[in-house]
Backbone as JSON, one array per atom type, in Angstrom:
{
  "sequence": "MSLPHDTLLAAQQLAQLRQGFTLLARQQLPAATLGEQARSATALLQALPQRYGEVLLNLLDRLEAGALFTEESCSFSQKDLVDNLEIWATKAQAQLEKAG",
  "N": [[87.99, 85.21, 77.92], [90.35, 87.6, 78.63], [91.21, 90.15, 81.0], [92.38, 93.5, 80.4], [95.74, 94.46, 81.34], [95.9, 96.78, 83.04], [93.28, 96.93, 84.04], [93.11, 94.5, 85.33], [95.1, 94.82, 87.31], [93.93, 96.97, 88.7], [91.64, 95.68, 89.66], [92.85, 93.83, 91.36], [93.98, 95.58, 93.24], [91.65, 96.67, 94.29], [90.56, 94.4, 95.51], [92.5, 94.01, 97.49], [92.1, 96.33, 98.99], [89.51, 95.88, 99.9], [89.99, 93.72, 101.57], [91.53, 95.07, 103.44], [89.53, 96.77, 104.47], [87.98, 94.93, 105.83], [89.82, 93.98, 107.74], [90.24, 96.36, 109.12], [87.69, 96.79, 110.2], [87.68, 94.71, 112.01], [89.48, 95.65, 113.76], [92.14, 95.08, 113.27], [93.84, 96.4, 111.69], [95.36, 99.49, 111.41], [93.76, 102.68, 110.82], [95.34, 104.58, 109.52], [97.2, 103.02, 108.12], [95.53, 101.69, 106.32], [94.69, 103.93, 104.91], [97.09, 104.73, 103.68], [97.5, 102.5, 102.06], [95.28, 102.67, 100.37], [95.69, 105.14, 99.11], [97.92, 104.56, 97.64], [97.0, 102.9, 95.71], [97.11, 103.33, 92.84], [96.54, 102.39, 90.23], [93.94, 101.46, 90.49], [92.59, 103.84, 91.26], [93.0, 105.36, 88.96], [91.61, 103.89, 87.1], [89.0, 104.27, 87.67], [86.18, 106.57, 87.54], [86.83, 110.05, 88.29], [85.38, 111.01, 90.51], [85.09, 108.82, 92.18], [87.58, 108.47, 93.38], [87.68, 110.86, 94.8], [85.57, 110.53, 96.65], [86.45, 108.24, 98.02], [88.86, 109.18, 99.18], [87.84, 111.19, 100.81], [86.29, 109.7, 102.63], [88.35, 108.19, 103.8], [89.9, 110.22, 104.94], [88.14, 111.15, 106.92], [87.93, 108.82, 108.41], [90.57, 108.48, 109.32], [90.87, 110.82, 110.8], [88.92, 110.39, 112.73], [90.06, 108.27, 114.04], [91.77, 109.39, 115.77], [90.36, 110.08, 117.97], [88.19, 108.99, 120.66], [85.46, 106.7, 120.2], [83.1, 107.79, 121.32], [83.52, 110.53, 121.33], [83.46, 111.29, 118.76], [81.93, 112.61, 115.82], [81.0, 110.88, 113.97], [80.69, 107.39, 113.37], [83.13, 104.77, 113.37], [82.26, 102.35, 112.41], [80.13, 103.09, 110.72], [81.57, 104.46, 108.77], [83.2, 102.41, 107.76], [81.19, 100.79, 106.74], [80.32, 102.51, 104.7], [82.62, 102.53, 103.15], [82.58, 99.92, 102.22], [80.28, 100.0, 100.64], [81.19, 101.82, 98.76], [83.23, 100.23, 97.63], [81.74, 98.17, 96.45], [80.36, 99.58, 94.47], [82.54, 100.53, 93.03], [83.59, 98.12, 92.11], [81.54, 97.33, 90.36], [81.78, 99.37, 88.49], [84.36, 98.87, 87.48], [83.9, 96.39, 86.29], [82.1, 97.1, 84.33], [83.68, 98.73, 82.77], [85.65, 96.98, 81.98]],
  "CA": [[88.39, 86.58, 77.66], [91.15, 88.12, 79.73], [91.12, 91.58, 81.22], [93.63, 94.23, 80.16], [96.63, 94.49, 82.49], [95.52, 97.87, 83.95], [92.03, 96.56, 84.7], [93.44, 93.4, 86.24], [95.8, 95.42, 88.44], [92.93, 97.73, 89.45], [90.81, 94.7, 90.37], [93.66, 93.29, 92.46], [94.09, 96.61, 94.27], [90.34, 96.75, 94.94], [90.47, 93.23, 96.4], [93.36, 94.28, 98.65], [91.42, 97.33, 99.81], [88.38, 95.23, 100.58], [90.57, 92.96, 102.68], [91.88, 96.08, 104.42], [88.3, 97.22, 105.13], [87.61, 93.86, 106.77], [90.77, 94.01, 108.86], [89.96, 97.57, 109.89], [86.47, 96.55, 110.97], [88.06, 93.8, 113.1], [90.5, 96.37, 114.51], [93.41, 94.4, 113.03], [94.6, 97.25, 110.8], [95.13, 100.9, 111.74], [93.17, 103.5, 109.77], [96.42, 105.24, 108.77], [97.76, 102.03, 107.21], [94.54, 101.54, 105.25], [94.76, 105.15, 104.11], [98.3, 104.65, 102.84], [97.25, 101.46, 101.06], [94.31, 103.18, 99.4], [96.3, 106.22, 98.33], [98.93, 103.99, 96.73], [96.3, 102.05, 94.72], [96.99, 104.26, 91.72], [95.88, 101.75, 89.08], [92.51, 101.46, 90.8], [92.07, 105.21, 91.22], [93.02, 105.81, 87.57], [90.64, 103.11, 86.33], [87.66, 104.71, 88.07], [85.92, 108.0, 87.35], [87.48, 110.89, 89.29], [84.57, 111.17, 91.73], [85.33, 107.68, 93.06], [88.77, 108.8, 94.16], [87.32, 111.93, 95.73], [84.75, 109.96, 97.72], [87.31, 107.36, 98.81], [89.79, 109.98, 99.99], [87.04, 111.86, 101.83], [85.98, 108.69, 103.67], [89.59, 107.86, 104.5], [90.26, 111.37, 105.78], [87.25, 111.12, 108.09], [88.29, 107.65, 109.19], [91.84, 108.75, 109.99], [90.62, 111.85, 111.82], [88.17, 109.74, 113.79], [90.93, 107.35, 114.78], [92.48, 110.18, 116.79], [89.45, 110.3, 119.08], [87.41, 107.81, 121.05], [84.19, 106.58, 119.49], [82.08, 108.64, 121.9], [83.76, 111.94, 121.05], [83.46, 111.49, 117.32], [80.61, 112.92, 115.27], [80.63, 109.78, 113.1], [81.26, 106.16, 113.9], [84.02, 104.02, 112.48], [81.46, 101.31, 111.74], [79.42, 103.72, 109.61], [82.55, 104.75, 107.72], [83.57, 101.13, 107.15], [80.04, 100.4, 105.92], [80.35, 103.34, 103.51], [83.73, 102.05, 102.32], [82.11, 98.69, 101.56], [79.37, 100.44, 99.57], [82.08, 102.38, 97.74], [83.92, 99.12, 96.97], [80.77, 97.47, 95.61], [80.13, 100.42, 93.3], [83.79, 100.54, 92.28], [83.65, 96.82, 91.43], [80.61, 97.37, 89.24], [82.36, 100.28, 87.51], [85.45, 98.16, 86.83], [83.33, 95.33, 85.42], [81.5, 97.78, 83.18], [84.77, 99.25, 81.93], [86.48, 95.89, 81.49]],
  "C": [[89.16, 87.11, 78.85], [91.02, 89.63, 79.8], [92.44, 92.25, 80.85], [94.43, 94.34, 81.46], [96.21, 95.57, 83.51], [94.26, 97.53, 84.73], [92.27, 95.44, 85.7], [94.14, 93.93, 87.49], [94.83, 96.22, 89.32], [92.05, 96.79, 90.26], [91.56, 94.09, 91.55], [93.78, 94.31, 93.59], [92.76, 96.78, 95.0], [90.16, 95.59, 95.91], [91.32, 93.43, 97.65], [92.72, 95.31, 99.57], [90.27, 96.72, 100.58], [88.87, 94.4, 101.77], [90.97, 93.92, 103.8], [90.66, 96.59, 105.17], [87.86, 96.21, 106.18], [88.53, 93.87, 107.98], [90.56, 95.24, 109.73], [88.74, 97.37, 110.77], [86.73, 95.63, 112.16], [89.11, 94.41, 114.02], [91.86, 95.66, 114.45], [94.31, 95.2, 112.09], [94.32, 98.7, 111.18], [94.56, 101.67, 110.54], [94.25, 104.15, 108.91], [97.04, 104.28, 107.75], [96.81, 101.79, 106.04], [94.57, 102.76, 104.33], [95.95, 105.14, 103.17], [98.09, 103.64, 101.71], [96.32, 101.98, 99.97], [94.93, 104.25, 98.51], [97.36, 105.7, 97.35], [98.31, 103.06, 95.67], [96.04, 102.87, 93.47], [96.31, 103.65, 90.5], [94.37, 101.75, 89.28], [91.93, 102.86, 90.66], [92.03, 105.76, 89.79], [91.97, 105.1, 86.72], [89.2, 103.55, 86.6], [87.45, 106.17, 87.7], [86.47, 108.81, 88.54], [86.69, 110.98, 90.59], [84.76, 110.0, 92.7], [86.54, 107.93, 93.95], [88.47, 109.85, 95.2], [86.54, 111.39, 96.92], [85.61, 109.08, 98.62], [88.22, 108.17, 99.73], [89.05, 110.74, 101.09], [86.71, 110.9, 102.97], [87.23, 108.35, 104.48], [90.05, 108.99, 105.41], [89.43, 111.39, 107.06], [87.6, 109.95, 109.01], [89.57, 107.9, 109.98], [91.68, 109.81, 111.06], [89.88, 111.25, 113.01], [89.01, 108.82, 114.63], [91.7, 108.08, 115.88], [91.65, 110.37, 118.06], [88.79, 108.99, 119.49], [86.09, 107.84, 120.31], [83.16, 107.57, 120.0], [82.28, 110.12, 121.54], [83.72, 112.27, 119.57], [82.04, 111.77, 116.83], [80.15, 111.84, 114.28], [81.31, 108.52, 113.62], [82.14, 105.48, 112.87], [83.22, 102.97, 111.74], [80.71, 101.9, 110.55], [80.37, 104.01, 108.45], [82.99, 103.48, 107.01], [82.43, 100.63, 106.27], [80.02, 101.21, 104.61], [81.5, 102.96, 102.58], [83.34, 100.79, 101.57], [81.16, 99.03, 100.42], [80.19, 101.01, 98.42], [82.73, 101.25, 96.94], [82.98, 98.35, 96.04], [80.51, 98.26, 94.33], [81.38, 100.48, 92.42], [83.94, 99.23, 91.5], [82.75, 96.82, 90.21], [81.16, 98.26, 88.12], [83.51, 99.61, 86.76], [84.93, 97.11, 85.87], [82.72, 95.95, 84.17], [82.58, 98.26, 82.2], [85.58, 98.13, 81.28], [85.74, 95.02, 80.56]]
}
């Protein structure tokens, strides 16, 4: 059984985001670049309930704001945000599988 094109594209965009989360955690990708990548993942955002997009954008906004400061001056850690992005991705994956 094959997935519809939109669902397949959404799954591909989710996989790319997950790779971006890993690169960000390794400090091999700037937060701003990940934010751009996530915001352009329109098939993924459209395939998920609206609250998923809201949560993702909130996490990315905090991540990008935090990137402007050193870890010590931030009220939240980048590691915690990356962990939350991974949790988001796991839930998004389950939502896509349920929909597909």
